[in-house]
XYZ file of C-alpha atoms in Angstrom:
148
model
C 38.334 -19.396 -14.062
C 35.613 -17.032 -14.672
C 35.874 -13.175 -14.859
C 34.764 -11.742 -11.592
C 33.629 -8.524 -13.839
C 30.737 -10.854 -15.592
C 29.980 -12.895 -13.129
C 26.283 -11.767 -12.055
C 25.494 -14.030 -9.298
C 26.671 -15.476 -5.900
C 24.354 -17.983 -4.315
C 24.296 -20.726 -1.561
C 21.791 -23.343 -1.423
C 21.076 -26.066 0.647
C 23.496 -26.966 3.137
C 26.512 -25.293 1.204
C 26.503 -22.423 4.323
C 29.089 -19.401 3.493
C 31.839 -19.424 5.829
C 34.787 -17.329 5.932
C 34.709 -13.277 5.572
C 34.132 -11.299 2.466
C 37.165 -10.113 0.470
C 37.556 -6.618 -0.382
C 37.903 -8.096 -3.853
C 34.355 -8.120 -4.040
C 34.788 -5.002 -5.703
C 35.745 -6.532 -8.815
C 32.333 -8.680 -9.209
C 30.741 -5.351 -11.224
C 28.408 -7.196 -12.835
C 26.604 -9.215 -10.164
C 22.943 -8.780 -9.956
C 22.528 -10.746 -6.549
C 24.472 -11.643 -4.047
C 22.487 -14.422 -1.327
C 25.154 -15.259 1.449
C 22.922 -15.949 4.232
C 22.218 -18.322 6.821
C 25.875 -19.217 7.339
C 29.045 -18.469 9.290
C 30.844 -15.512 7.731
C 32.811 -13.691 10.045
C 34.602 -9.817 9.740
C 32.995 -6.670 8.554
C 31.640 -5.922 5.476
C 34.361 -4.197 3.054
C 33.596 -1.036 1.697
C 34.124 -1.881 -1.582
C 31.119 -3.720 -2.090
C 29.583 0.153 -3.136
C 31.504 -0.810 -6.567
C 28.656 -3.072 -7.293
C 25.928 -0.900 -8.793
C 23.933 -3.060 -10.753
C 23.100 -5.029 -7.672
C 19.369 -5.717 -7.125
C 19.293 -7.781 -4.571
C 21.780 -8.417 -1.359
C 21.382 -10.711 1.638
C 23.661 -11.333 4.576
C 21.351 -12.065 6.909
C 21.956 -14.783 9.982
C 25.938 -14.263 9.771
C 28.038 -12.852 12.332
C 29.736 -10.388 10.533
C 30.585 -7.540 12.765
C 31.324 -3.533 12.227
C 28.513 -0.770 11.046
C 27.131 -0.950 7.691
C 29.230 0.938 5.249
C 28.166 4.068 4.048
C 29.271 3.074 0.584
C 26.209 0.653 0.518
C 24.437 4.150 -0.472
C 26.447 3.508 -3.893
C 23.774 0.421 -4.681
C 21.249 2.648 -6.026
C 20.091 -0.319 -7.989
C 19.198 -2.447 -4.789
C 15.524 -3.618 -4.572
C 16.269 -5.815 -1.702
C 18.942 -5.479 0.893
C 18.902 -8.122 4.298
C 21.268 -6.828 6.568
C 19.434 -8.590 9.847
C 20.215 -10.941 12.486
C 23.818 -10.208 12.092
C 26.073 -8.274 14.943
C 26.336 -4.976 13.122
C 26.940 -1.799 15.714
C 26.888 2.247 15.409
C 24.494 4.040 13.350
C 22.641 3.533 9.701
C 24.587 5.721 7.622
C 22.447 8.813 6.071
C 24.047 7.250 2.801
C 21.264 4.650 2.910
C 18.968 7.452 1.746
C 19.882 7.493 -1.811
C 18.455 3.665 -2.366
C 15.529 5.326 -3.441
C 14.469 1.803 -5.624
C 13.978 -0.698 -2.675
C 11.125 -2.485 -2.064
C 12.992 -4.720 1.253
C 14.991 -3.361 3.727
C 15.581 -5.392 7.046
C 18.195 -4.689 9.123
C 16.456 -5.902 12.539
C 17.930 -7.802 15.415
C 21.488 -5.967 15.120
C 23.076 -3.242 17.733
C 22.253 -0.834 15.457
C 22.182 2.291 17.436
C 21.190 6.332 16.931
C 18.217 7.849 15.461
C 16.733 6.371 11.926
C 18.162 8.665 10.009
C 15.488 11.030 7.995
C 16.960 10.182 5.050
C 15.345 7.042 4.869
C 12.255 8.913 4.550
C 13.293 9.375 0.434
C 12.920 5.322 0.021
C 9.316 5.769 -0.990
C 8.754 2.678 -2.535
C 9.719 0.542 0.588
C 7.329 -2.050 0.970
C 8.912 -4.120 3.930
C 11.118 -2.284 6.702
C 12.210 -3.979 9.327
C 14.269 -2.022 12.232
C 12.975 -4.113 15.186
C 15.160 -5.526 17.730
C 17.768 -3.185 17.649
C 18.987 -0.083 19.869
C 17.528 2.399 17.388
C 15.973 5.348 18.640
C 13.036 7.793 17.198
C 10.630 7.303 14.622
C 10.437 5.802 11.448
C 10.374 8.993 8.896
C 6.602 9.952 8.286
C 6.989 9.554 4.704
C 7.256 6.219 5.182
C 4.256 5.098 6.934
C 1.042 3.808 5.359
């Protein structure tokens, strides 16, 4: 068995689709780097602990059903480059938290029941190159900082 504290990435490929929820164990993968669990069946909410992984660059859950709002320790990945949090069944608002992710280049959290105003915070992720908020029950404008 491998340490989860070196382990640096989770990936599924091909027709291995994730099923099942994720653990609040999570917490203990420190190390990972990149975490690609899309396009599968995972079910629950995402567990807060998953802020304990700060050296993540990269994190994709899209086309899941996992359920709940995004956690407002997500604003603890200040290493993220890339975070997919779309066609999933996530509700309530995008925490202000998100703000702090000041390093992504991705964020796509369309096709959800995200609801609320975009926060203004999100107007600090200045080196967003793709944001996707469509499909969802968001209300007011993307932050003027961030359009080009």
């Amino acid at each position: 068995d491998k340490d989860p504290s070196t382990t640096k990435k989770i990936e599924f490929k091909g027709n291995k689709n994730p099923t099942g929820t994720i653990p609040s164990e999570i917490g203990a993968f420190t190390a990972l780097t990149e975490m690609n669990i899309g396009n599968g069946e995972m079910k629950g909410k995402i567990p807060p602990e998953i802020g304990k992984l700060r050296n993540l660059e990269s994190l994709v859950l899209s086309l899941n059903s996992l359920t709940g709002s995004v956690p407002r320790e997500i604003g603890d990945l200040t290493s993220l480059k890339m975070l997919h949090l779309d066609n999933l069944l996530l509700t309530k608002s995008i925490p202000t938290e998100m703000g702090r992710l000041t390093g992504l280049t991705e964020l796509f959290l369309h096709s959800n029941k995200l609801t609320g105003a975009i926060p203004s915070e999100l107007g600090k992720l200045l080196s967003i190159n793709h944001l996707r908020v469509d499909r969802t029950d968001l209300t007011g404008m993307i932050p003027r900082e961030l359009e080009q």
